[in-house]
PDB file of C-alpha atoms in Angstrom:
ATOM      1  CA  MET A   1       0.000   0.000   0.000  1.00 57.00           C
ATOM      2  CA  ASN A   2       1.349   3.382  -0.979  1.00 64.00           C
ATOM      3  CA  PRO A   3      -1.500   5.695   0.054  1.00 75.00           C
ATOM      4  CA  PRO A   4      -1.801   9.466  -0.362  1.00 83.00           C
ATOM      5  CA  LEU A   5       0.330  11.159   2.272  1.00 89.00           C
ATOM      6  CA  THR A   6      -2.339  13.523   3.518  1.00 92.00           C
ATOM      7  CA  GLU A   7      -1.725  15.714   6.540  1.00 94.00           C
ATOM      8  CA  GLU A   8      -4.099  13.460   8.476  1.00 94.00           C
ATOM      9  CA  LEU A   9      -2.132  10.336   7.599  1.00 95.00           C
ATOM     10  CA  ARG A  10       1.218  11.999   8.316  1.00 96.00           C
ATOM     11  CA  ALA A  11      -0.030  13.042  11.756  1.00 97.00           C
ATOM     12  CA  HIS A  12      -1.328   9.530  12.428  1.00 97.00           C
ATOM     13  CA  LEU A  13       1.975   7.904  11.438  1.00 97.00           C
ATOM     14  CA  VAL A  14       3.949  10.316  13.622  1.00 98.00           C
ATOM     15  CA  ASP A  15       1.631   9.591  16.547  1.00 98.00           C
ATOM     16  CA  MET A  16       2.122   5.851  16.064  1.00 98.00           C
ATOM     17  CA  TRP A  17       5.891   6.356  15.796  1.00 98.00           C
ATOM     18  CA  VAL A  18       5.863   8.165  19.148  1.00 98.00           C
ATOM     19  CA  ARG A  19       3.822   5.445  20.834  1.00 98.00           C
ATOM     20  CA  VAL A  20       5.927   2.628  19.370  1.00 98.00           C
ATOM     21  CA  THR A  21       9.128   4.335  20.531  1.00 97.00           C
ATOM     22  CA  ASN A  22       7.786   4.936  24.021  1.00 98.00           C
ATOM     23  CA  GLU A  23       6.824   1.253  24.208  1.00 96.00           C
ATOM     24  CA  GLY A  24      10.460   0.340  23.521  1.00 93.00           C
ATOM     25  CA  GLY A  25      10.323  -0.194  19.768  1.00 93.00           C
ATOM     26  CA  SER A  26      13.553   0.054  17.773  1.00 92.00           C
ATOM     27  CA  VAL A  27      12.542   2.706  15.228  1.00 96.00           C
ATOM     28  CA  GLY A  28      15.369   5.217  15.390  1.00 94.00           C
ATOM     29  CA  PHE A  29      14.808   6.809  18.795  1.00 96.00           C
ATOM     30  CA  VAL A  30      14.882   5.940  22.487  1.00 95.00           C
ATOM     31  CA  PRO A  31      12.098   6.820  24.933  1.00 96.00           C
ATOM     32  CA  PRO A  32      10.730   9.111  26.060  1.00 97.00           C
ATOM     33  CA  VAL A  33       9.889  11.053  22.909  1.00 98.00           C
ATOM     34  CA  THR A  34       7.184  13.434  21.720  1.00 98.00           C
ATOM     35  CA  GLY A  35       5.876  14.325  18.307  1.00 98.00           C
ATOM     36  CA  ASP A  36       8.270  17.265  18.204  1.00 98.00           C
ATOM     37  CA  ASP A  37      11.189  14.830  18.525  1.00 98.00           C
ATOM     38  CA  ILE A  38       9.951  12.533  15.768  1.00 98.00           C
ATOM     39  CA  ARG A  39       8.480  14.987  13.264  1.00 98.00           C
ATOM     40  CA  PRO A  40      11.679  16.334  11.603  1.00 98.00           C
ATOM     41  CA  THR A  41      12.885  12.797  10.834  1.00 98.00           C
ATOM     42  CA  ALA A  42       9.396  11.752   9.767  1.00 98.00           C
ATOM     43  CA  ASP A  43       9.071  14.732   7.431  1.00 97.00           C
ATOM     44  CA  ARG A  44      12.311  13.826   5.669  1.00 97.00           C
ATOM     45  CA  SER A  45      11.129  10.234   5.245  1.00 97.00           C
ATOM     46  CA  PHE A  46       7.696  11.277   3.990  1.00 96.00           C
ATOM     47  CA  ASP A  47       9.234  13.749   1.550  1.00 96.00           C
ATOM     48  CA  ARG A  48      11.172  10.872  -0.028  1.00 96.00           C
ATOM     49  CA  VAL A  49       7.885   9.004  -0.439  1.00 95.00           C
ATOM     50  CA  ARG A  50       6.220  11.994  -2.083  1.00 94.00           C
ATOM     51  CA  GLN A  51       9.202  12.376  -4.407  1.00 94.00           C
ATOM     52  CA  GLY A  52       8.818   8.762  -5.491  1.00 93.00           C
ATOM     53  CA  SER A  53      12.167   7.438  -4.288  1.00 95.00           C
ATOM     54  CA  ASP A  54      10.775   5.549  -1.277  1.00 96.00           C
ATOM     55  CA  VAL A  55       7.598   3.507  -0.890  1.00 96.00           C
ATOM     56  CA  LEU A  56       5.236   3.507   2.080  1.00 96.00           C
ATOM     57  CA  ILE A  57       3.766   0.070   2.835  1.00 96.00           C
ATOM     58  CA  CYS A  58       0.778   0.045   5.194  1.00 94.00           C
ATOM     59  CA  LEU A  59      -1.731  -2.375   6.629  1.00 94.00           C
ATOM     60  CA  VAL A  60      -5.165  -0.831   7.002  1.00 91.00           C
ATOM     61  CA  ALA A  61      -7.834  -2.186   9.338  1.00 82.00           C
ATOM     62  CA  PRO A  62     -11.230  -0.698   8.446  1.00 57.00           C
ATOM     63  CA  ASP A  63     -13.113  -2.718  11.064  1.00 58.00           C
ATOM     64  CA  ARG A  64     -11.070  -3.064  14.245  1.00 52.00           C
ATOM     65  CA  GLU A  65     -13.408  -5.341  16.167  1.00 53.00           C
ATOM     66  CA  LYS A  66     -14.102  -7.565  13.163  1.00 52.00           C
ATOM     67  CA  ASN A  67     -10.410  -8.095  12.518  1.00 50.00           C
ATOM     68  CA  ARG A  68      -9.532  -8.643  16.168  1.00 53.00           C
ATOM     69  CA  GLU A  69     -12.353 -11.169  16.540  1.00 55.00           C
ATOM     70  CA  SER A  70     -11.176 -12.935  13.371  1.00 49.00           C
ATOM     71  CA  VAL A  71      -7.706 -13.322  14.841  1.00 48.00           C
ATOM     72  CA  ARG A  72      -9.073 -14.521  18.181  1.00 48.00           C
ATOM     73  CA  ASN A  73     -11.021 -17.206  16.324  1.00 50.00           C
ATOM     74  CA  GLY A  74      -7.845 -18.453  14.678  1.00 48.00           C
ATOM     75  CA  ALA A  75      -8.448 -17.023  11.232  1.00 46.00           C
ATOM     76  CA  GLY A  76      -5.421 -14.741  11.335  1.00 48.00           C
ATOM     77  CA  PHE A  77      -5.240 -11.263   9.880  1.00 48.00           C
ATOM     78  CA  PRO A  78      -6.982 -10.991   6.495  1.00 44.00           C
ATOM     79  CA  SER A  79      -4.851 -12.129   3.561  1.00 43.00           C
ATOM     80  CA  THR A  80      -3.468  -9.335   1.412  1.00 39.00           C
ATOM     81  CA  GLU A  81      -4.189 -11.474  -1.653  1.00 38.00           C
ATOM     82  CA  SER A  82      -7.955 -11.670  -1.269  1.00 31.00           C
ATOM     83  CA  ALA A  83     -10.191  -9.127  -2.986  1.00 25.00           C
ATOM     84  CA  GLN A  84     -12.886  -9.859  -0.409  1.00 25.00           C
ATOM     85  CA  ASN A  85     -10.948  -8.911   2.705  1.00 29.00           C
ATOM     86  CA  ASP A  86     -10.704  -5.654   4.604  1.00 32.00           C
ATOM     87  CA  ILE A  87      -7.403  -4.649   2.977  1.00 33.00           C
ATOM     88  CA  PRO A  88      -8.507  -4.029  -0.615  1.00 27.00           C
ATOM     89  CA  VAL A  89      -6.042  -4.420  -3.471  1.00 26.00           C
ATOM     90  CA  VAL A  90      -6.329  -1.320  -5.680  1.00 24.00           C
ATOM     91  CA  PRO A  91      -3.896   1.137  -7.240  1.00 24.00           C
ATOM     92  CA  GLY A  92      -2.384   3.819  -5.049  1.00 27.00           C
ATOM     93  CA  THR A  93      -4.040   7.205  -5.523  1.00 25.00           C
ATOM     94  CA  ASP A  94      -1.419   9.806  -4.601  1.00 31.00           C
ATOM     95  CA  SER A  95      -0.630  11.937  -7.644  1.00 27.00           C
ATOM     96  CA  ASP A  96       2.814  12.484  -6.172  1.00 32.00           C
ATOM     97  CA  ASN A  97       3.411   8.716  -6.009  1.00 33.00           C
ATOM     98  CA  ARG A  98       2.550   7.742  -9.580  1.00 28.00           C
ATOM     99  CA  LEU A  99       5.260   5.082  -9.753  1.00 26.00           C
ATOM    100  CA  SER A 100       3.760   3.009  -6.962  1.00 27.00           C
ATOM    101  CA  THR A 101       0.728   0.775  -6.707  1.00 27.00           C
ATOM    102  CA  GLY A 102      -0.156  -1.836  -4.173  1.00 32.00           C
ATOM    103  CA  LEU A 103      -2.314  -2.357  -1.125  1.00 37.00           C
ATOM    104  CA  SER A 104      -4.434   0.727  -0.751  1.00 36.00           C
ATOM    105  CA  GLY A 105      -7.947   1.942  -0.180  1.00 36.00           C
ATOM    106  CA  PRO A 106      -9.807   5.023   0.994  1.00 37.00           C
ATOM    107  CA  LEU A 107      -8.471   5.927   4.428  1.00 40.00           C
ATOM    108  CA  THR A 108     -11.568   7.811   5.544  1.00 42.00           C
ATOM    109  CA  GLY A 109     -12.899   5.933   8.557  1.00 51.00           C
ATOM    110  CA  GLU A 110     -10.092   3.407   8.324  1.00 72.00           C
ATOM    111  CA  ARG A 111      -6.916   3.145  10.334  1.00 87.00           C
ATOM    112  CA  VAL A 112      -3.346   2.314   9.428  1.00 94.00           C
ATOM    113  CA  VAL A 113      -2.232  -0.189  12.055  1.00 96.00           C
ATOM    114  CA  ALA A 114       1.219  -1.122  10.725  1.00 96.00           C
ATOM    115  CA  TRP A 115       3.655   0.432   8.286  1.00 97.00           C
ATOM    116  CA  LEU A 116       7.194   0.492   6.967  1.00 98.00           C
ATOM    117  CA  LEU A 117       9.234   2.189   4.270  1.00 98.00           C
ATOM    118  CA  LEU A 118      11.202   0.768   1.354  1.00 98.00           C
ATOM    119  CA  ALA A 119      14.147   3.059   0.634  1.00 98.00           C
ATOM    120  CA  GLU A 120      15.789   3.234  -2.762  1.00 98.00           C
ATOM    121  CA  SER A 121      19.562   3.573  -2.825  1.00 97.00           C
ATOM    122  CA  GLU A 122      21.039   6.699  -4.389  1.00 96.00           C
ATOM    123  CA  SER A 123      23.623   4.472  -6.073  1.00 98.00           C
ATOM    124  CA  LEU A 124      22.734   3.175  -9.529  1.00 98.00           C
ATOM    125  CA  LEU A 125      24.731   0.056  -8.670  1.00 98.00           C
ATOM    126  CA  ARG A 126      22.308  -0.837  -5.872  1.00 98.00           C
ATOM    127  CA  ARG A 127      18.933  -0.465  -7.539  1.00 97.00           C
ATOM    128  CA  HIS A 128      18.219  -4.216  -7.550  1.00 98.00           C
ATOM    129  CA  TRP A 129      17.443  -4.156  -3.822  1.00 99.00           C
ATOM    130  CA  ARG A 130      15.966  -1.772  -1.265  1.00 99.00           C
ATOM    131  CA  THR A 131      16.294  -1.104   2.440  1.00 99.00           C
ATOM    132  CA  VAL A 132      13.393  -1.784   4.794  1.00 99.00           C
ATOM    133  CA  TYR A 133      13.170   0.719   7.628  1.00 97.00           C
ATOM    134  CA  ARG A 134      10.831   2.229  10.260  1.00 97.00           C
ATOM    135  CA  VAL A 135       9.005  -1.101  10.681  1.00 98.00           C
ATOM    136  CA  GLN A 136       6.253  -0.610  13.251  1.00 97.00           C
ATOM    137  CA  VAL A 137       2.923  -1.959  14.440  1.00 97.00           C
ATOM    138  CA  ASP A 138       0.471   0.098  16.478  1.00 97.00           C
ATOM    139  CA  PRO A 139       0.953  -0.958  20.140  1.00 97.00           C
ATOM    140  CA  GLU A 140      -2.823  -1.381  20.446  1.00 95.00           C
ATOM    141  CA  TRP A 141      -2.664  -4.048  17.734  1.00 95.00           C
ATOM    142  CA  GLN A 142       0.353  -5.987  18.965  1.00 92.00           C
ATOM    143  CA  GLY A 143       0.105  -9.756  19.198  1.00 93.00           C
ATOM    144  CA  LEU A 144      -2.167 -10.269  16.190  1.00 93.00           C
ATOM    145  CA  GLY A 145       0.478 -11.231  13.648  1.00 94.00           C
ATOM    146  CA  LEU A 146       0.393  -7.875  11.874  1.00 95.00           C
ATOM    147  CA  GLY A 147       4.177  -7.545  11.855  1.00 96.00           C
ATOM    148  CA  THR A 148       4.513 -10.783   9.930  1.00 97.00           C
ATOM    149  CA  SER A 149       1.734  -9.749   7.533  1.00 96.00           C
ATOM    150  CA  LEU A 150       3.412  -6.382   6.999  1.00 97.00           C
ATOM    151  CA  MET A 151       6.799  -7.932   6.196  1.00 98.00           C
ATOM    152  CA  ALA A 152       5.180 -10.420   3.815  1.00 97.00           C
ATOM    153  CA  ALA A 153       3.289  -7.629   2.041  1.00 96.00           C
ATOM    154  CA  ALA A 154       6.501  -5.616   1.684  1.00 98.00           C
ATOM    155  CA  ALA A 155       8.400  -8.576   0.235  1.00 98.00           C
ATOM    156  CA  ALA A 156       5.611  -9.355  -2.224  1.00 97.00           C
ATOM    157  CA  TYR A 157       5.357  -5.727  -3.327  1.00 97.00           C
ATOM    158  CA  ALA A 158       9.124  -5.408  -3.690  1.00 98.00           C
ATOM    159  CA  LYS A 159       9.316  -8.488  -5.890  1.00 98.00           C
ATOM    160  CA  GLU A 160       6.149  -8.189  -7.940  1.00 97.00           C
ATOM    161  CA  ALA A 161       5.649  -4.440  -8.298  1.00 96.00           C
ATOM    162  CA  LEU A 162       9.205  -3.137  -8.084  1.00 97.00           C
ATOM    163  CA  GLY A 163      10.996  -6.102  -9.644  1.00 98.00           C
ATOM    164  CA  LEU A 164      13.572  -6.237  -6.856  1.00 99.00           C
ATOM    165  CA  GLU A 165      15.849  -9.177  -6.129  1.00 99.00           C
ATOM    166  CA  ALA A 166      16.401  -8.620  -2.410  1.00 99.00           C
ATOM    167  CA  LEU A 167      15.627  -6.534   0.662  1.00 99.00           C
ATOM    168  CA  THR A 168      17.955  -5.502   3.453  1.00 99.00           C
ATOM    169  CA  LEU A 169      17.401  -3.993   6.874  1.00 99.00           C
ATOM    170  CA  MET A 170      19.254  -3.002  10.005  1.00 98.00           C
ATOM    171  CA  THR A 171      18.267  -3.210  13.651  1.00 97.00           C
ATOM    172  CA  ARG A 172      19.957  -2.949  17.013  1.00 96.00           C
ATOM    173  CA  SER A 173      20.671  -5.827  19.350  1.00 96.00           C
ATOM    174  CA  GLY A 174      18.909  -6.291  22.642  1.00 93.00           C
ATOM    175  CA  THR A 175      15.337  -5.783  21.467  1.00 92.00           C
ATOM    176  CA  GLY A 176      14.431  -9.255  20.214  1.00 92.00           C
ATOM    177  CA  ALA A 177      13.781  -7.851  16.740  1.00 95.00           C
ATOM    178  CA  GLU A 178      16.430 -10.101  15.243  1.00 95.00           C
ATOM    179  CA  ARG A 179      14.365 -13.196  16.104  1.00 97.00           C
ATOM    180  CA  PHE A 180      11.338 -11.671  14.408  1.00 97.00           C
ATOM    181  CA  TYR A 181      13.229 -10.861  11.214  1.00 98.00           C
ATOM    182  CA  LYS A 182      14.695 -14.341  11.066  1.00 98.00           C
ATOM    183  CA  ARG A 183      11.180 -15.778  11.307  1.00 98.00           C
ATOM    184  CA  CYS A 184      10.285 -13.583   8.325  1.00 98.00           C
ATOM    185  CA  GLY A 185      13.023 -15.246   6.275  1.00 98.00           C
ATOM    186  CA  TYR A 186      15.815 -12.715   6.715  1.00 99.00           C
ATOM    187  CA  ARG A 187      19.325 -13.900   7.511  1.00 98.00           C
ATOM    188  CA  GLU A 188      21.923 -12.010   9.474  1.00 98.00           C
ATOM    189  CA  VAL A 189      24.815 -11.073   7.189  1.00 99.00           C
ATOM    190  CA  GLY A 190      26.864  -8.918   9.526  1.00 98.00           C
ATOM    191  CA  ARG A 191      27.044  -6.833  12.660  1.00 98.00           C
ATOM    192  CA  ILE A 192      28.999  -3.831  13.898  1.00 98.00           C
ATOM    193  CA  PRO A 193      29.725  -4.215  17.633  1.00 98.00           C
ATOM    194  CA  GLY A 194      28.699  -1.276  19.784  1.00 98.00           C
ATOM    195  CA  ALA A 195      27.711   0.909  16.828  1.00 98.00           C
ATOM    196  CA  ILE A 196      24.487   2.194  18.408  1.00 97.00           C
ATOM    197  CA  ARG A 197      24.577   4.115  21.676  1.00 96.00           C
ATOM    198  CA  VAL A 198      21.111   4.211  23.192  1.00 94.00           C
ATOM    199  CA  GLY A 199      22.286   5.653  26.503  1.00 94.00           C
ATOM    200  CA  PRO A 200      25.252   6.043  28.862  1.00 96.00           C
ATOM    201  CA  ASN A 201      27.138   2.745  29.090  1.00 96.00           C
ATOM    202  CA  ASP A 202      24.549   1.139  26.818  1.00 97.00           C
ATOM    203  CA  ASP A 203      26.006   0.391  23.397  1.00 98.00           C
ATOM    204  CA  ARG A 204      24.227  -2.036  21.067  1.00 97.00           C
ATOM    205  CA  ASP A 205      25.407  -3.955  18.038  1.00 98.00           C
ATOM    206  CA  GLU A 206      24.094  -2.875  14.649  1.00 98.00           C
ATOM    207  CA  LEU A 207      22.718  -5.994  12.957  1.00 98.00           C
ATOM    208  CA  HIS A 208      22.437  -6.277   9.171  1.00 99.00           C
ATOM    209  CA  PHE A 209      19.882  -8.608   7.572  1.00 99.00           C
ATOM    210  CA  TRP A 210      19.250  -9.744   3.990  1.00 99.00           C
ATOM    211  CA  LEU A 211      16.291 -11.379   2.267  1.00 99.00           C
ATOM    212  CA  ASP A 212      16.544 -12.906  -1.209  1.00 99.00           C
ATOM    213  CA  LEU A 213      13.263 -12.461  -3.070  1.00 99.00           C
TER     214      LEU A 213
END
């Protein structure tokens, strides 16, 4: 999904980013943060989406209670491949994002509950893969398998719509995220010891992951 980056959506994504960070998520900051802390970085990321270099992948849940009840009953989150589910498959509608199509739908009355970005390299020698970053699921929707669905949607979009051969991502050690990415098919291809300083006397390794598509 590469939806129109309206002011309403931008504000919603920043709010989610704040809440994810303050819950301990590894999305570029350490808690506590406010919207004022996040917004400058978010604006730069969103500008790259509007310019067409990066792609915003979202999961939208139009009917919160219906989807939550479906998961409780063992049905899982709706498949992104079904035209009958609550995440419709239609072209993206942002005139500033003409190069991208994917999972989309009118956002009025609906809520983005998980999102990530696919960043294009500035190097022409690295255009056969992209970097996954800012992976996050709304804390109110944790535990429903949305993270796995989001990563699967991103991989499918990268391969089928963008024609990519691989995805890469980075995360910091000590959060458990590496186990999640391995479950999604990524393999660790390197680490830089102590590269990320999240606080005094608290240095974390920078972990690099790769997924062949």
